[in-house]
Amino acid sequence: MKYEIADLKKDIENNLGLSSDYYELVLQPYVRNFIDNLNQTDSEKFSIEILNWNEDVLYHLADEILFSKNEYLDKDYLYCSIFLKTNNNENLDYLTQYLFNCLDDLIFEKIPFDFFLEMKEKMWDFYIQKNKENIDNFIRPVNDIINEKIKNK
């Protein structure tokens, strides 16, 4: 039987409570290999299916997607989508370390304007919760993207 996308989800769900060593040494390479080897059709299916998964599973996929060798995935869009679906502040804090690089690399023409508005709102809410200084510097890149999208409409 062929290993399916749903099997990957089950494997991650079944191992969420295990030590980080198990994840890093056993599950992480397995997940990365699975993502790396998806063909174009399976990559498209994967990209749609995972966005219905819960945030705990998605969080464990974020880096594996972003750093995968899969040329068929829109890695930056998926990473930003995972950020949007994440509510845990600790996980959000971690995801922000690559967020701006992903935003910069998004293919603007393919992505609805509302996506960027959602990103701005999520980033704003997260940083208000964190009581961060320099929130304007944090939000500026997404504002620039939004303004560019408006200009090109």
C-alpha atoms as a PDB file:
ATOM      1  CA  MET A   1       0.000   0.000   0.000  1.00  0.00           C
ATOM      2  CA  LYS A   2       1.259   3.438  -0.921  1.00  0.00           C
ATOM      3  CA  TYR A   3       1.916   5.806   1.957  1.00  0.00           C
ATOM      4  CA  GLU A   4      -0.704   8.552   1.703  1.00  0.00           C
ATOM      5  CA  ILE A   5      -0.996  12.144   2.872  1.00  0.00           C
ATOM      6  CA  ALA A   6      -3.556  11.072   5.488  1.00  0.00           C
ATOM      7  CA  ASP A   7      -0.997   8.595   6.860  1.00  0.00           C
ATOM      8  CA  LEU A   8       1.480  11.423   7.325  1.00  0.00           C
ATOM      9  CA  LYS A   9      -1.099  13.361   9.327  1.00  0.00           C
ATOM     10  CA  LYS A  10      -1.816  10.335  11.527  1.00  0.00           C
ATOM     11  CA  ASP A  11       1.886   9.755  12.150  1.00  0.00           C
ATOM     12  CA  ILE A  12       2.388  13.343  13.264  1.00  0.00           C
ATOM     13  CA  GLU A  13      -0.774  13.329  15.421  1.00  0.00           C
ATOM     14  CA  ASN A  14       0.215  10.037  17.067  1.00  0.00           C
ATOM     15  CA  ASN A  15       3.633  11.392  17.985  1.00  0.00           C
ATOM     16  CA  LEU A  16       2.783  14.908  19.166  1.00  0.00           C
ATOM     17  CA  GLY A  17       3.247  14.028  22.819  1.00  0.00           C
ATOM     18  CA  LEU A  18       6.601  12.346  22.399  1.00  0.00           C
ATOM     19  CA  SER A  19       9.933  13.952  23.165  1.00  0.00           C
ATOM     20  CA  SER A  20      11.448  16.532  20.850  1.00  0.00           C
ATOM     21  CA  ASP A  21      14.391  14.141  20.386  1.00  0.00           C
ATOM     22  CA  TYR A  22      12.082  11.567  18.821  1.00  0.00           C
ATOM     23  CA  TYR A  23      10.630  14.186  16.516  1.00  0.00           C
ATOM     24  CA  GLU A  24      14.024  15.548  15.460  1.00  0.00           C
ATOM     25  CA  LEU A  25      15.742  12.196  15.033  1.00  0.00           C
ATOM     26  CA  VAL A  26      12.951   9.986  13.690  1.00  0.00           C
ATOM     27  CA  LEU A  27       9.843  11.790  12.552  1.00  0.00           C
ATOM     28  CA  GLN A  28      11.313  15.001  11.147  1.00  0.00           C
ATOM     29  CA  PRO A  29      13.555  13.304   8.552  1.00  0.00           C
ATOM     30  CA  TYR A  30      10.663  11.028   7.633  1.00  0.00           C
ATOM     31  CA  VAL A  31       8.298  13.992   7.141  1.00  0.00           C
ATOM     32  CA  ARG A  32      10.887  15.933   5.149  1.00  0.00           C
ATOM     33  CA  ASN A  33      11.548  12.950   2.893  1.00  0.00           C
ATOM     34  CA  PHE A  34       7.822  12.476   2.316  1.00  0.00           C
ATOM     35  CA  ILE A  35       7.375  16.139   1.339  1.00  0.00           C
ATOM     36  CA  ASP A  36      10.527  16.178  -0.800  1.00  0.00           C
ATOM     37  CA  ASN A  37       9.294  13.244  -2.844  1.00  0.00           C
ATOM     38  CA  LEU A  38       5.766  14.371  -3.637  1.00  0.00           C
ATOM     39  CA  ASN A  39       5.158  14.615  -7.374  1.00  0.00           C
ATOM     40  CA  GLN A  40       3.317  17.573  -8.883  1.00  0.00           C
ATOM     41  CA  THR A  41      -0.163  16.086  -8.538  1.00  0.00           C
ATOM     42  CA  ASP A  42       0.423  14.912  -4.966  1.00  0.00           C
ATOM     43  CA  SER A  43       1.982  18.278  -4.075  1.00  0.00           C
ATOM     44  CA  GLU A  44      -1.160  20.061  -5.206  1.00  0.00           C
ATOM     45  CA  LYS A  45      -3.313  17.642  -3.234  1.00  0.00           C
ATOM     46  CA  PHE A  46      -1.045  17.989  -0.185  1.00  0.00           C
ATOM     47  CA  SER A  47      -1.212  21.802  -0.366  1.00  0.00           C
ATOM     48  CA  ILE A  48      -4.998  21.729  -0.263  1.00  0.00           C
ATOM     49  CA  GLU A  49      -5.437  18.963   2.315  1.00  0.00           C
ATOM     50  CA  ILE A  50      -3.051  20.237   4.954  1.00  0.00           C
ATOM     51  CA  LEU A  51      -4.828  23.572   5.248  1.00  0.00           C
ATOM     52  CA  ASN A  52      -7.701  21.667   6.851  1.00  0.00           C
ATOM     53  CA  TRP A  53      -5.484  20.099   9.505  1.00  0.00           C
ATOM     54  CA  ASN A  54      -5.245  21.318  13.085  1.00  0.00           C
ATOM     55  CA  GLU A  55      -2.598  23.798  14.085  1.00  0.00           C
ATOM     56  CA  ASP A  56      -0.509  21.316  16.082  1.00  0.00           C
ATOM     57  CA  VAL A  57       0.049  19.158  13.021  1.00  0.00           C
ATOM     58  CA  LEU A  58       0.549  22.170  10.749  1.00  0.00           C
ATOM     59  CA  TYR A  59       3.141  23.665  13.079  1.00  0.00           C
ATOM     60  CA  HIS A  60       5.219  20.499  12.743  1.00  0.00           C
ATOM     61  CA  LEU A  61       5.010  20.765   8.959  1.00  0.00           C
ATOM     62  CA  ALA A  62       6.020  24.421   8.649  1.00  0.00           C
ATOM     63  CA  ASP A  63       9.815  24.039   8.585  1.00  0.00           C
ATOM     64  CA  GLU A  64       9.649  20.786   6.684  1.00  0.00           C
ATOM     65  CA  ILE A  65       7.676  22.492   3.927  1.00  0.00           C
ATOM     66  CA  LEU A  66       9.802  25.627   3.886  1.00  0.00           C
ATOM     67  CA  PHE A  67      13.105  23.768   3.703  1.00  0.00           C
ATOM     68  CA  SER A  68      11.968  20.923   1.496  1.00  0.00           C
ATOM     69  CA  LYS A  69      13.452  20.269  -1.920  1.00  0.00           C
ATOM     70  CA  ASN A  70      10.005  19.907  -3.453  1.00  0.00           C
ATOM     71  CA  GLU A  71       9.835  22.223  -6.454  1.00  0.00           C
ATOM     72  CA  TYR A  72       6.080  21.830  -6.869  1.00  0.00           C
ATOM     73  CA  LEU A  73       5.033  23.349  -3.550  1.00  0.00           C
ATOM     74  CA  ASP A  74       4.411  27.050  -3.062  1.00  0.00           C
ATOM     75  CA  LYS A  75       6.428  26.876   0.137  1.00  0.00           C
ATOM     76  CA  ASP A  76       6.174  30.534   1.070  1.00  0.00           C
ATOM     77  CA  TYR A  77       2.404  30.620   0.672  1.00  0.00           C
ATOM     78  CA  LEU A  78       1.989  27.431   2.701  1.00  0.00           C
ATOM     79  CA  TYR A  79       4.265  28.730   5.463  1.00  0.00           C
ATOM     80  CA  CYS A  80       2.279  31.989   5.666  1.00  0.00           C
ATOM     81  CA  SER A  81      -0.958  29.991   5.637  1.00  0.00           C
ATOM     82  CA  ILE A  82       0.295  27.923   8.555  1.00  0.00           C
ATOM     83  CA  PHE A  83       1.094  31.166  10.384  1.00  0.00           C
ATOM     84  CA  LEU A  84      -2.492  32.323   9.758  1.00  0.00           C
ATOM     85  CA  LYS A  85      -3.919  29.086  11.172  1.00  0.00           C
ATOM     86  CA  THR A  86      -1.734  29.128  14.283  1.00  0.00           C
ATOM     87  CA  ASN A  87      -3.073  30.509  17.558  1.00  0.00           C
ATOM     88  CA  ASN A  88      -0.464  29.304  20.056  1.00  0.00           C
ATOM     89  CA  ASN A  89       1.707  32.327  20.902  1.00  0.00           C
ATOM     90  CA  GLU A  90       4.848  30.269  21.388  1.00  0.00           C
ATOM     91  CA  ASN A  91       4.404  28.688  17.955  1.00  0.00           C
ATOM     92  CA  LEU A  92       3.603  32.057  16.388  1.00  0.00           C
ATOM     93  CA  ASP A  93       6.745  33.507  17.893  1.00  0.00           C
ATOM     94  CA  TYR A  94       8.805  30.727  16.327  1.00  0.00           C
ATOM     95  CA  LEU A  95       7.096  31.034  12.931  1.00  0.00           C
ATOM     96  CA  THR A  96       7.794  34.771  12.721  1.00  0.00           C
ATOM     97  CA  GLN A  97      11.511  34.135  12.316  1.00  0.00           C
ATOM     98  CA  TYR A  98      11.003  33.135   8.656  1.00  0.00           C
ATOM     99  CA  LEU A  99       7.780  35.011   8.000  1.00  0.00           C
ATOM    100  CA  PHE A 100       9.236  38.093   6.324  1.00  0.00           C
ATOM    101  CA  ASN A 101      11.405  36.085   3.991  1.00  0.00           C
ATOM    102  CA  CYS A 102       8.310  34.146   2.976  1.00  0.00           C
ATOM    103  CA  LEU A 103       6.278  37.315   2.495  1.00  0.00           C
ATOM    104  CA  ASP A 104       9.011  38.766   0.299  1.00  0.00           C
ATOM    105  CA  ASP A 105       9.093  35.642  -1.840  1.00  0.00           C
ATOM    106  CA  LEU A 106       5.351  35.271  -2.369  1.00  0.00           C
ATOM    107  CA  ILE A 107       4.117  35.348  -5.933  1.00  0.00           C
ATOM    108  CA  PHE A 108       1.744  38.268  -5.508  1.00  0.00           C
ATOM    109  CA  GLU A 109      -0.224  37.710  -8.684  1.00  0.00           C
ATOM    110  CA  LYS A 110      -1.349  34.261  -7.566  1.00  0.00           C
ATOM    111  CA  ILE A 111      -2.559  35.265  -4.120  1.00  0.00           C
ATOM    112  CA  PRO A 112      -5.828  37.046  -3.305  1.00  0.00           C
ATOM    113  CA  PHE A 113      -5.631  40.498  -1.792  1.00  0.00           C
ATOM    114  CA  ASP A 114      -7.576  39.295   1.265  1.00  0.00           C
ATOM    115  CA  PHE A 115      -4.738  36.940   2.141  1.00  0.00           C
ATOM    116  CA  PHE A 116      -2.439  39.916   2.759  1.00  0.00           C
ATOM    117  CA  LEU A 117      -5.075  41.686   4.818  1.00  0.00           C
ATOM    118  CA  GLU A 118      -5.441  38.547   6.947  1.00  0.00           C
ATOM    119  CA  MET A 119      -1.671  38.403   7.343  1.00  0.00           C
ATOM    120  CA  LYS A 120      -1.550  42.013   8.485  1.00  0.00           C
ATOM    121  CA  GLU A 121      -4.369  41.495  10.973  1.00  0.00           C
ATOM    122  CA  LYS A 122      -2.790  38.321  12.369  1.00  0.00           C
ATOM    123  CA  MET A 123       0.617  39.961  12.684  1.00  0.00           C
ATOM    124  CA  TRP A 124      -0.893  43.031  14.322  1.00  0.00           C
ATOM    125  CA  ASP A 125      -2.895  40.937  16.813  1.00  0.00           C
ATOM    126  CA  PHE A 126       0.090  38.785  17.651  1.00  0.00           C
ATOM    127  CA  TYR A 127       2.375  41.710  18.317  1.00  0.00           C
ATOM    128  CA  ILE A 128      -0.206  43.578  20.360  1.00  0.00           C
ATOM    129  CA  GLN A 129      -0.514  40.460  22.538  1.00  0.00           C
ATOM    130  CA  LYS A 130       3.246  40.299  22.874  1.00  0.00           C
ATOM    131  CA  ASN A 131       3.447  44.039  23.705  1.00  0.00           C
ATOM    132  CA  LYS A 132       6.293  44.390  21.281  1.00  0.00           C
ATOM    133  CA  GLU A 133       7.917  47.692  20.575  1.00  0.00           C
ATOM    134  CA  ASN A 134       8.476  48.773  16.996  1.00  0.00           C
ATOM    135  CA  ILE A 135       5.233  47.207  15.805  1.00  0.00           C
ATOM    136  CA  ASP A 136       5.287  49.577  12.840  1.00  0.00           C
ATOM    137  CA  ASN A 137       8.581  48.087  11.691  1.00  0.00           C
ATOM    138  CA  PHE A 138       7.076  44.638  11.982  1.00  0.00           C
ATOM    139  CA  ILE A 139       3.948  45.525  10.006  1.00  0.00           C
ATOM    140  CA  ARG A 140       5.665  47.721   7.388  1.00  0.00           C
ATOM    141  CA  PRO A 141       6.669  44.888   5.010  1.00  0.00           C
ATOM    142  CA  VAL A 142       3.122  43.564   4.777  1.00  0.00           C
ATOM    143  CA  ASN A 143       1.801  47.119   4.349  1.00  0.00           C
ATOM    144  CA  ASP A 144       4.225  47.588   1.467  1.00  0.00           C
ATOM    145  CA  ILE A 145       2.942  44.411  -0.138  1.00  0.00           C
ATOM    146  CA  ILE A 146      -0.662  45.499   0.328  1.00  0.00           C
ATOM    147  CA  ASN A 147       0.064  48.897  -1.185  1.00  0.00           C
ATOM    148  CA  GLU A 148       1.772  47.253  -4.144  1.00  0.00           C
ATOM    149  CA  LYS A 149      -1.209  44.974  -4.667  1.00  0.00           C
ATOM    150  CA  ILE A 150      -3.548  47.997  -4.601  1.00  0.00           C
ATOM    151  CA  LYS A 151      -1.412  49.847  -7.150  1.00  0.00           C
ATOM    152  CA  ASN A 152      -1.433  46.882  -9.525  1.00  0.00           C
ATOM    153  CA  LYS A 153      -5.204  46.324  -9.411  1.00  0.00           C
END
